[in-house]
PDB file of C-alpha atoms in Angstrom:
ATOM      1  CA  MET A   1     114.511 106.507 105.774  1.00 79.00           C
ATOM      2  CA  GLY A   2     114.721 104.419 102.634  1.00 96.00           C
ATOM      3  CA  THR A   3     112.629 102.384 100.247  1.00 98.00           C
ATOM      4  CA  LEU A   4     113.022  98.621  99.826  1.00 98.00           C
ATOM      5  CA  VAL A   5     111.889  96.691  96.748  1.00 98.00           C
ATOM      6  CA  LEU A   6     111.444  92.917  96.906  1.00 98.00           C
ATOM      7  CA  ASP A   7     110.582  90.306  94.291  1.00 98.00           C
ATOM      8  CA  ILE A   8     110.805  86.533  94.751  1.00 98.00           C
ATOM      9  CA  GLU A   9     111.323  83.820  92.142  1.00 98.00           C
ATOM     10  CA  THR A  10     109.907  80.346  92.646  1.00 98.00           C
ATOM     11  CA  ALA A  11     109.849  76.939  91.017  1.00 97.00           C
ATOM     12  CA  SER A  12     107.435  74.014  91.144  1.00 96.00           C
ATOM     13  CA  PRO A  13     109.765  70.993  91.131  1.00 96.00           C
ATOM     14  CA  PHE A  14     107.336  68.452  92.557  1.00 95.00           C
ATOM     15  CA  GLU A  15     104.018  69.241  90.897  1.00 94.00           C
ATOM     16  CA  GLU A  16     102.954  71.877  88.414  1.00 92.00           C
ATOM     17  CA  PRO A  17     100.262  74.103  89.950  1.00 93.00           C
ATOM     18  CA  PRO A  18      96.827  74.160  88.333  1.00 92.00           C
ATOM     19  CA  GLU A  19      96.141  77.181  86.163  1.00 87.00           C
ATOM     20  CA  ASN A  20      95.643  80.347  88.252  1.00 85.00           C
ATOM     21  CA  SER A  21      96.502  78.504  91.464  1.00 91.00           C
ATOM     22  CA  ASN A  22      98.428  80.397  94.126  1.00 95.00           C
ATOM     23  CA  ASP A  23      98.595  77.585  96.669  1.00 96.00           C
ATOM     24  CA  THR A  24     102.002  77.751  98.371  1.00 97.00           C
ATOM     25  CA  ALA A  25     102.115  73.950  98.476  1.00 96.00           C
ATOM     26  CA  TYR A  26     103.081  74.008  94.786  1.00 97.00           C
ATOM     27  CA  TYR A  27     105.900  76.555  95.100  1.00 98.00           C
ATOM     28  CA  GLU A  28     109.483  76.458  96.325  1.00 98.00           C
ATOM     29  CA  TRP A  29     111.704  79.505  96.832  1.00 98.00           C
ATOM     30  CA  VAL A  30     114.570  79.852  94.347  1.00 98.00           C
ATOM     31  CA  ALA A  31     115.775  83.451  94.658  1.00 98.00           C
ATOM     32  CA  VAL A  32     114.904  86.954  95.765  1.00 98.00           C
ATOM     33  CA  ALA A  33     115.811  90.275  94.194  1.00 98.00           C
ATOM     34  CA  LEU A  34     116.245  93.222  96.541  1.00 98.00           C
ATOM     35  CA  ALA A  35     116.731  96.897  95.858  1.00 98.00           C
ATOM     36  CA  HIS A  36     117.136  99.761  98.292  1.00 98.00           C
ATOM     37  CA  SER A  37     117.416 103.491  97.961  1.00 97.00           C
ATOM     38  CA  ASP A  38     117.808 106.039 100.754  1.00 97.00           C
ATOM     39  CA  THR A  39     115.840 108.566  98.712  1.00 96.00           C
ATOM     40  CA  LEU A  40     113.386 108.170  95.864  1.00 96.00           C
ATOM     41  CA  ASP A  41     115.631 110.131  93.516  1.00 95.00           C
ATOM     42  CA  GLU A  42     118.816 108.091  93.713  1.00 94.00           C
ATOM     43  CA  GLN A  43     119.779 104.871  91.936  1.00 94.00           C
ATOM     44  CA  PRO A  44     119.046 101.911  94.218  1.00 97.00           C
ATOM     45  CA  ASP A  45     121.635  99.377  95.246  1.00 97.00           C
ATOM     46  CA  THR A  46     120.572  95.851  94.310  1.00 98.00           C
ATOM     47  CA  GLU A  47     121.263  92.273  95.317  1.00 98.00           C
ATOM     48  CA  VAL A  48     120.030  88.890  94.131  1.00 98.00           C
ATOM     49  CA  LEU A  49     120.126  86.100  96.704  1.00 98.00           C
ATOM     50  CA  PHE A  50     119.913  82.540  95.406  1.00 98.00           C
ATOM     51  CA  ARG A  51     119.057  79.279  97.091  1.00 98.00           C
ATOM     52  CA  ARG A  52     122.322  77.582  98.065  1.00 97.00           C
ATOM     53  CA  GLY A  53     121.248  73.929  98.050  1.00 97.00           C
ATOM     54  CA  SER A  54     118.435  71.440  97.556  1.00 97.00           C
ATOM     55  CA  TRP A  55     114.735  71.866  98.292  1.00 98.00           C
ATOM     56  CA  ASP A  56     115.338  70.932 101.928  1.00 97.00           C
ATOM     57  CA  ASP A  57     113.893  73.379 104.467  1.00 97.00           C
ATOM     58  CA  SER A  58     117.374  74.248 105.715  1.00 97.00           C
ATOM     59  CA  TYR A  59     118.040  76.159 102.497  1.00 98.00           C
ATOM     60  CA  THR A  60     114.761  78.053 102.756  1.00 98.00           C
ATOM     61  CA  ILE A  61     115.798  79.001 106.284  1.00 98.00           C
ATOM     62  CA  ASP A  62     119.140  80.156 104.922  1.00 98.00           C
ATOM     63  CA  LEU A  63     117.408  82.393 102.354  1.00 98.00           C
ATOM     64  CA  PHE A  64     115.171  83.957 104.982  1.00 98.00           C
ATOM     65  CA  GLU A  65     118.153  84.688 107.223  1.00 98.00           C
ATOM     66  CA  ARG A  66     120.109  86.300 104.401  1.00 98.00           C
ATOM     67  CA  VAL A  67     117.140  88.475 103.409  1.00 98.00           C
ATOM     68  CA  PHE A  68     116.695  89.687 106.976  1.00 98.00           C
ATOM     69  CA  ASP A  69     120.442  90.302 107.334  1.00 98.00           C
ATOM     70  CA  TRP A  70     120.452  92.380 104.139  1.00 98.00           C
ATOM     71  CA  CYS A  71     117.438  94.409 105.209  1.00 98.00           C
ATOM     72  CA  GLU A  72     118.643  94.989 108.760  1.00 97.00           C
ATOM     73  CA  GLN A  73     121.724  96.743 107.416  1.00 96.00           C
ATOM     74  CA  ARG A  74     119.516  99.413 105.820  1.00 97.00           C
ATOM     75  CA  ASP A  75     117.011 102.013 106.941  1.00 96.00           C
ATOM     76  CA  ILE A  76     113.611 101.030 105.545  1.00 97.00           C
ATOM     77  CA  GLU A  77     110.542 103.255 105.618  1.00 97.00           C
ATOM     78  CA  ARG A  78     108.450 101.342 103.106  1.00 98.00           C
ATOM     79  CA  LEU A  79     108.489  98.099 101.125  1.00 98.00           C
ATOM     80  CA  LEU A  80     107.418  98.105  97.486  1.00 98.00           C
ATOM     81  CA  THR A  81     106.311  95.035  95.534  1.00 98.00           C
ATOM     82  CA  TYR A  82     104.539  94.462  92.271  1.00 98.00           C
ATOM     83  CA  ASN A  83     101.635  92.153  93.068  1.00 98.00           C
ATOM     84  CA  GLY A  84     103.167  91.182  96.396  1.00 98.00           C
ATOM     85  CA  THR A  85      99.719  91.003  97.978  1.00 98.00           C
ATOM     86  CA  TRP A  86      98.861  88.068  95.750  1.00 97.00           C
ATOM     87  CA  PHE A  87     102.229  86.376  95.301  1.00 97.00           C
ATOM     88  CA  ASP A  88     105.399  87.408  97.155  1.00 98.00           C
ATOM     89  CA  GLY A  89     103.788  88.262 100.480  1.00 98.00           C
ATOM     90  CA  THR A  90     101.485  85.266 100.438  1.00 98.00           C
ATOM     91  CA  HIS A  91     104.257  82.735  99.905  1.00 98.00           C
ATOM     92  CA  LEU A  92     106.807  84.357 102.209  1.00 98.00           C
ATOM     93  CA  LEU A  93     104.280  84.474 105.036  1.00 98.00           C
ATOM     94  CA  ASN A  94     103.160  80.886 104.441  1.00 98.00           C
ATOM     95  CA  TRP A  95     106.729  79.558 104.295  1.00 98.00           C
ATOM     96  CA  ALA A  96     107.607  81.515 107.426  1.00 98.00           C
ATOM     97  CA  GLN A  97     104.610  80.144 109.303  1.00 97.00           C
ATOM     98  CA  GLU A  98     105.407  76.553 108.340  1.00 97.00           C
ATOM     99  CA  LEU A  99     109.078  76.873 109.288  1.00 98.00           C
ATOM    100  CA  ASP A 100     108.191  78.386 112.645  1.00 97.00           C
ATOM    101  CA  LYS A 101     106.111  75.291 113.425  1.00 95.00           C
ATOM    102  CA  SER A 102     109.057  72.934 113.010  1.00 93.00           C
ATOM    103  CA  THR A 103     112.034  75.077 114.077  1.00 94.00           C
ATOM    104  CA  ASN A 104     112.897  77.762 116.601  1.00 92.00           C
ATOM    105  CA  THR A 105     112.861  80.498 113.974  1.00 95.00           C
ATOM    106  CA  GLU A 106     110.711  83.604 114.289  1.00 96.00           C
ATOM    107  CA  PHE A 107     110.299  84.163 110.589  1.00 98.00           C
ATOM    108  CA  GLN A 108     106.583  84.883 110.654  1.00 97.00           C
ATOM    109  CA  ARG A 109     107.024  87.783 113.080  1.00 97.00           C
ATOM    110  CA  ARG A 110     109.980  89.150 111.130  1.00 98.00           C
ATOM    111  CA  THR A 111     108.202  88.805 107.784  1.00 98.00           C
ATOM    112  CA  GLU A 112     105.107  90.533 109.165  1.00 98.00           C
ATOM    113  CA  ALA A 113     107.351  93.363 110.369  1.00 97.00           C
ATOM    114  CA  LEU A 114     108.931  93.644 106.915  1.00 98.00           C
ATOM    115  CA  PHE A 115     105.460  93.968 105.372  1.00 98.00           C
ATOM    116  CA  GLU A 116     104.157  96.422 107.972  1.00 98.00           C
ATOM    117  CA  ASN A 117     104.431  99.318 105.515  1.00 98.00           C
ATOM    118  CA  HIS A 118     104.105  97.358 102.270  1.00 98.00           C
ATOM    119  CA  ILE A 119     102.856  99.230  99.205  1.00 98.00           C
ATOM    120  CA  ASP A 120     101.626  97.090  96.317  1.00 98.00           C
ATOM    121  CA  VAL A 121     102.412  99.140  93.219  1.00 98.00           C
ATOM    122  CA  ALA A 122     100.475  96.711  91.008  1.00 98.00           C
ATOM    123  CA  LEU A 123      97.225  97.807  92.645  1.00 98.00           C
ATOM    124  CA  ALA A 124      97.998 101.446  91.927  1.00 98.00           C
ATOM    125  CA  ALA A 125      98.862 100.642  88.300  1.00 98.00           C
ATOM    126  CA  ALA A 126      95.618  98.690  87.898  1.00 98.00           C
ATOM    127  CA  ASP A 127      93.628 101.721  89.026  1.00 98.00           C
ATOM    128  CA  GLU A 128      95.636 104.232  86.996  1.00 98.00           C
ATOM    129  CA  TYR A 129      95.396 102.186  83.797  1.00 98.00           C
ATOM    130  CA  ALA A 130      92.068 100.464  84.444  1.00 97.00           C
ATOM    131  CA  ASP A 131      91.007 100.855  80.799  1.00 96.00           C
ATOM    132  CA  GLU A 132      93.912  98.588  79.797  1.00 97.00           C
ATOM    133  CA  LEU A 133      92.802  95.628  81.909  1.00 97.00           C
ATOM    134  CA  TRP A 134      91.296  92.645  80.139  1.00 93.00           C
ATOM    135  CA  ASP A 135      88.050  91.231  81.468  1.00 88.00           C
ATOM    136  CA  ASP A 136      89.845  88.437  83.360  1.00 87.00           C
ATOM    137  CA  GLN A 137      92.634  90.645  84.745  1.00 92.00           C
ATOM    138  CA  ASP A 138      92.858  92.181  88.202  1.00 94.00           C
ATOM    139  CA  ILE A 139      96.308  93.655  87.594  1.00 95.00           C
ATOM    140  CA  LEU A 140      98.463  94.470  84.597  1.00 97.00           C
ATOM    141  CA  PRO A 141     101.627  92.548  83.772  1.00 96.00           C
ATOM    142  CA  ASP A 142     104.529  94.594  85.067  1.00 96.00           C
ATOM    143  CA  TRP A 143     105.961  95.115  81.568  1.00 95.00           C
ATOM    144  CA  LYS A 144     102.645  96.641  80.483  1.00 96.00           C
ATOM    145  CA  ALA A 145     102.568  99.004  83.452  1.00 98.00           C
ATOM    146  CA  TYR A 146     106.104 100.159  82.696  1.00 97.00           C
ATOM    147  CA  ASP A 147     105.224 100.667  79.043  1.00 97.00           C
ATOM    148  CA  LEU A 148     102.133 102.732  79.851  1.00 98.00           C
ATOM    149  CA  ALA A 149     104.130 104.809  82.323  1.00 98.00           C
ATOM    150  CA  GLY A 150     106.819 105.480  79.710  1.00 97.00           C
ATOM    151  CA  ILE A 151     109.539 103.737  81.732  1.00 97.00           C
ATOM    152  CA  ASP A 152     112.222 101.670  80.009  1.00 95.00           C
ATOM    153  CA  ASN A 153     112.386  98.189  81.531  1.00 93.00           C
ATOM    154  CA  ASP A 154     114.364  96.165  79.060  1.00 89.00           C
ATOM    155  CA  SER A 155     113.678  92.481  78.509  1.00 94.00           C
ATOM    156  CA  VAL A 156     116.368  89.883  79.159  1.00 97.00           C
ATOM    157  CA  TRP A 157     117.045  88.094  75.861  1.00 97.00           C
ATOM    158  CA  TYR A 158     118.280  84.517  75.668  1.00 97.00           C
ATOM    159  CA  ASP A 159     120.433  85.307  72.638  1.00 95.00           C
ATOM    160  CA  ASP A 160     122.635  87.481  74.864  1.00 97.00           C
ATOM    161  CA  TYR A 161     123.805  84.402  76.796  1.00 97.00           C
ATOM    162  CA  ASP A 162     125.966  81.497  75.728  1.00 96.00           C
ATOM    163  CA  PHE A 163     124.257  78.151  76.347  1.00 96.00           C
ATOM    164  CA  PRO A 164     124.654  74.736  74.696  1.00 93.00           C
ATOM    165  CA  GLU A 165     122.263  74.351  71.786  1.00 87.00           C
ATOM    166  CA  THR A 166     119.703  72.154  73.575  1.00 91.00           C
ATOM    167  CA  TYR A 167     120.021  73.600  77.079  1.00 92.00           C
ATOM    168  CA  LEU A 168     116.943  75.809  76.750  1.00 91.00           C
ATOM    169  CA  SER A 169     114.953  73.555  74.422  1.00 92.00           C
ATOM    170  CA  ALA A 170     111.991  73.398  76.844  1.00 92.00           C
ATOM    171  CA  ILE A 171     111.552  77.181  76.742  1.00 95.00           C
ATOM    172  CA  ASP A 172     109.368  79.046  74.268  1.00 91.00           C
ATOM    173  CA  GLY A 173     110.026  82.660  73.368  1.00 92.00           C
ATOM    174  CA  PRO A 174     113.117  84.824  72.886  1.00 95.00           C
ATOM    175  CA  ALA A 175     113.032  86.656  76.246  1.00 96.00           C
ATOM    176  CA  VAL A 176     112.943  85.449  79.845  1.00 97.00           C
ATOM    177  CA  GLN A 177     109.497  85.293  81.422  1.00 95.00           C
ATOM    178  CA  GLY A 178     108.455  84.532  84.970  1.00 94.00           C
ATOM    179  CA  LYS A 179     106.889  81.259  83.877  1.00 94.00           C
ATOM    180  CA  HIS A 180     110.238  80.161  82.436  1.00 96.00           C
ATOM    181  CA  VAL A 181     111.819  80.515  85.868  1.00 97.00           C
ATOM    182  CA  GLY A 182     108.939  78.679  87.491  1.00 95.00           C
ATOM    183  CA  GLN A 183     108.811  75.822  84.999  1.00 94.00           C
ATOM    184  CA  VAL A 184     112.433  75.339  83.892  1.00 96.00           C
ATOM    185  CA  LEU A 185     115.178  77.753  84.917  1.00 97.00           C
ATOM    186  CA  GLY A 186     114.622  77.816  88.673  1.00 97.00           C
ATOM    187  CA  GLU A 187     114.628  74.059  89.040  1.00 97.00           C
ATOM    188  CA  GLN A 188     117.653  73.802  86.730  1.00 96.00           C
ATOM    189  CA  TYR A 189     119.554  76.295  88.875  1.00 98.00           C
ATOM    190  CA  VAL A 190     118.861  74.388  92.099  1.00 98.00           C
ATOM    191  CA  ASP A 191     119.670  71.039  90.468  1.00 97.00           C
ATOM    192  CA  ASN A 192     123.030  72.459  89.379  1.00 97.00           C
ATOM    193  CA  VAL A 193     123.841  73.741  92.854  1.00 97.00           C
ATOM    194  CA  ASN A 194     122.757  70.494  94.463  1.00 95.00           C
ATOM    195  CA  ALA A 195     125.004  68.592  92.019  1.00 96.00           C
ATOM    196  CA  GLY A 196     127.953  70.825  92.888  1.00 96.00           C
ATOM    197  CA  ILE A 197     128.546  72.112  89.363  1.00 96.00           C
ATOM    198  CA  GLU A 198     128.542  75.840  90.156  1.00 95.00           C
ATOM    199  CA  PRO A 199     132.032  76.363  88.638  1.00 96.00           C
ATOM    200  CA  THR A 200     130.950  75.152  85.179  1.00 97.00           C
ATOM    201  CA  SER A 201     130.546  77.716  82.427  1.00 96.00           C
ATOM    202  CA  VAL A 202     126.937  76.755  81.739  1.00 96.00           C
ATOM    203  CA  HIS A 203     125.930  77.275  85.372  1.00 97.00           C
ATOM    204  CA  GLN A 204     127.807  80.561  85.519  1.00 97.00           C
ATOM    205  CA  GLU A 205     125.892  81.691  82.444  1.00 98.00           C
ATOM    206  CA  LEU A 206     122.578  80.566  83.955  1.00 98.00           C
ATOM    207  CA  THR A 207     123.422  82.510  87.103  1.00 98.00           C
ATOM    208  CA  ARG A 208     124.219  85.600  85.042  1.00 98.00           C
ATOM    209  CA  LEU A 209     120.927  85.316  83.141  1.00 98.00           C
ATOM    210  CA  LEU A 210     118.864  84.835  86.307  1.00 98.00           C
ATOM    211  CA  THR A 211     120.670  87.657  88.080  1.00 98.00           C
ATOM    212  CA  ASP A 212     119.955  90.014  85.198  1.00 98.00           C
ATOM    213  CA  TYR A 213     116.305  88.947  85.041  1.00 97.00           C
ATOM    214  CA  CYS A 214     115.742  89.182  88.797  1.00 97.00           C
ATOM    215  CA  THR A 215     117.431  92.579  88.936  1.00 97.00           C
ATOM    216  CA  SER A 216     115.236  93.869  86.116  1.00 95.00           C
ATOM    217  CA  ASP A 217     112.199  93.079  88.287  1.00 93.00           C
ATOM    218  CA  VAL A 218     113.226  95.539  90.995  1.00 97.00           C
ATOM    219  CA  THR A 219     115.431  98.286  89.553  1.00 95.00           C
ATOM    220  CA  GLU A 220     112.640 100.380  87.991  1.00 96.00           C
ATOM    221  CA  LEU A 221     109.839  99.766  90.485  1.00 98.00           C
ATOM    222  CA  ILE A 222     110.721 102.852  92.506  1.00 97.00           C
ATOM    223  CA  GLU A 223     110.431 104.898  89.300  1.00 97.00           C
ATOM    224  CA  LEU A 224     107.004 103.388  88.577  1.00 98.00           C
ATOM    225  CA  TYR A 225     105.954 104.125  92.160  1.00 98.00           C
ATOM    226  CA  LYS A 226     107.026 107.757  91.717  1.00 98.00           C
ATOM    227  CA  THR A 227     105.272 108.070  88.357  1.00 98.00           C
ATOM    228  CA  LEU A 228     101.995 106.785  89.806  1.00 98.00           C
ATOM    229  CA  GLY A 229     102.069 109.178  92.744  1.00 98.00           C
ATOM    230  CA  GLY A 230     104.922 108.269  95.072  1.00 98.00           C
ATOM    231  CA  PRO A 231     104.168 108.610  98.801  1.00 97.00           C
ATOM    232  CA  ASN A 232     100.635 109.774  97.956  1.00 98.00           C
ATOM    233  CA  LEU A 233      99.913 106.122  97.135  1.00 98.00           C
ATOM    234  CA  ASP A 234     100.886 104.802 100.527  1.00 98.00           C
ATOM    235  CA  ASP A 235      97.615 105.085 102.431  1.00 97.00           C
ATOM    236  CA  THR A 236      95.481 103.684  99.605  1.00 98.00           C
ATOM    237  CA  TYR A 237      97.703 100.815  98.488  1.00 98.00           C
ATOM    238  CA  ARG A 238      99.290  99.777 101.758  1.00 98.00           C
ATOM    239  CA  ARG A 239      98.774  96.054 102.344  1.00 98.00           C
ATOM    240  CA  THR A 240     100.085  94.680 105.612  1.00 98.00           C
ATOM    241  CA  ALA A 241     100.606  91.016 106.444  1.00 97.00           C
ATOM    242  CA  ALA A 242      97.166  90.949 108.077  1.00 96.00           C
ATOM    243  CA  GLN A 243      95.605  92.044 104.775  1.00 96.00           C
ATOM    244  CA  ILE A 244      97.594  89.534 102.726  1.00 95.00           C
ATOM    245  CA  LYS A 245      96.641  86.419 104.646  1.00 69.00           C
TER     246      LYS A 245
END
């Protein structure tokens, strides 16, 4: 039986969430990175699934269906996330519940099943490296956890991609951050798709950048899980859907 890693990317195209808010009403689903390995010692296969249209619910439904299709083709013993109790699981379950109210989908049941053996590696890292937490932190940023564990998790640098000079003018910093996806890049990606300009070089480059960034969020999480204790973590840091809501 294998290990699945999941990490979602969101945007807030209609209203920027207040600081520290995790209210799903502010977030729309842009993409999901998936990784799977049959054993903990082999390189995982990865996939990034992007939204294929506007912010209409039909494209959220499409993303859910593609995630479930991808997962159902693989044997899954456990699901790993980094802070999925707070973010990924919360929003996936809320979106699923809302879609089930207005359609004949069964996304809530299927999402709950996916999270039945969910291990939140961020909680384990916070305990292992508790001395590194700031006073206002419950968990460490993932890059910090990787650094403390001695695991290479390279940043994705904007200079490695070819964009028009002003295309990224609203972004601060030389490397991609989650907030950049939420505030700029995610909405730009969906706007491009909705406008039908996927074949353009600038959109292809944006897709390449986002794919690389999303993939970097999942490829090393199995290694961090192993470093922190592997299956010995499962009982302590298991967070099911019932514990997320």
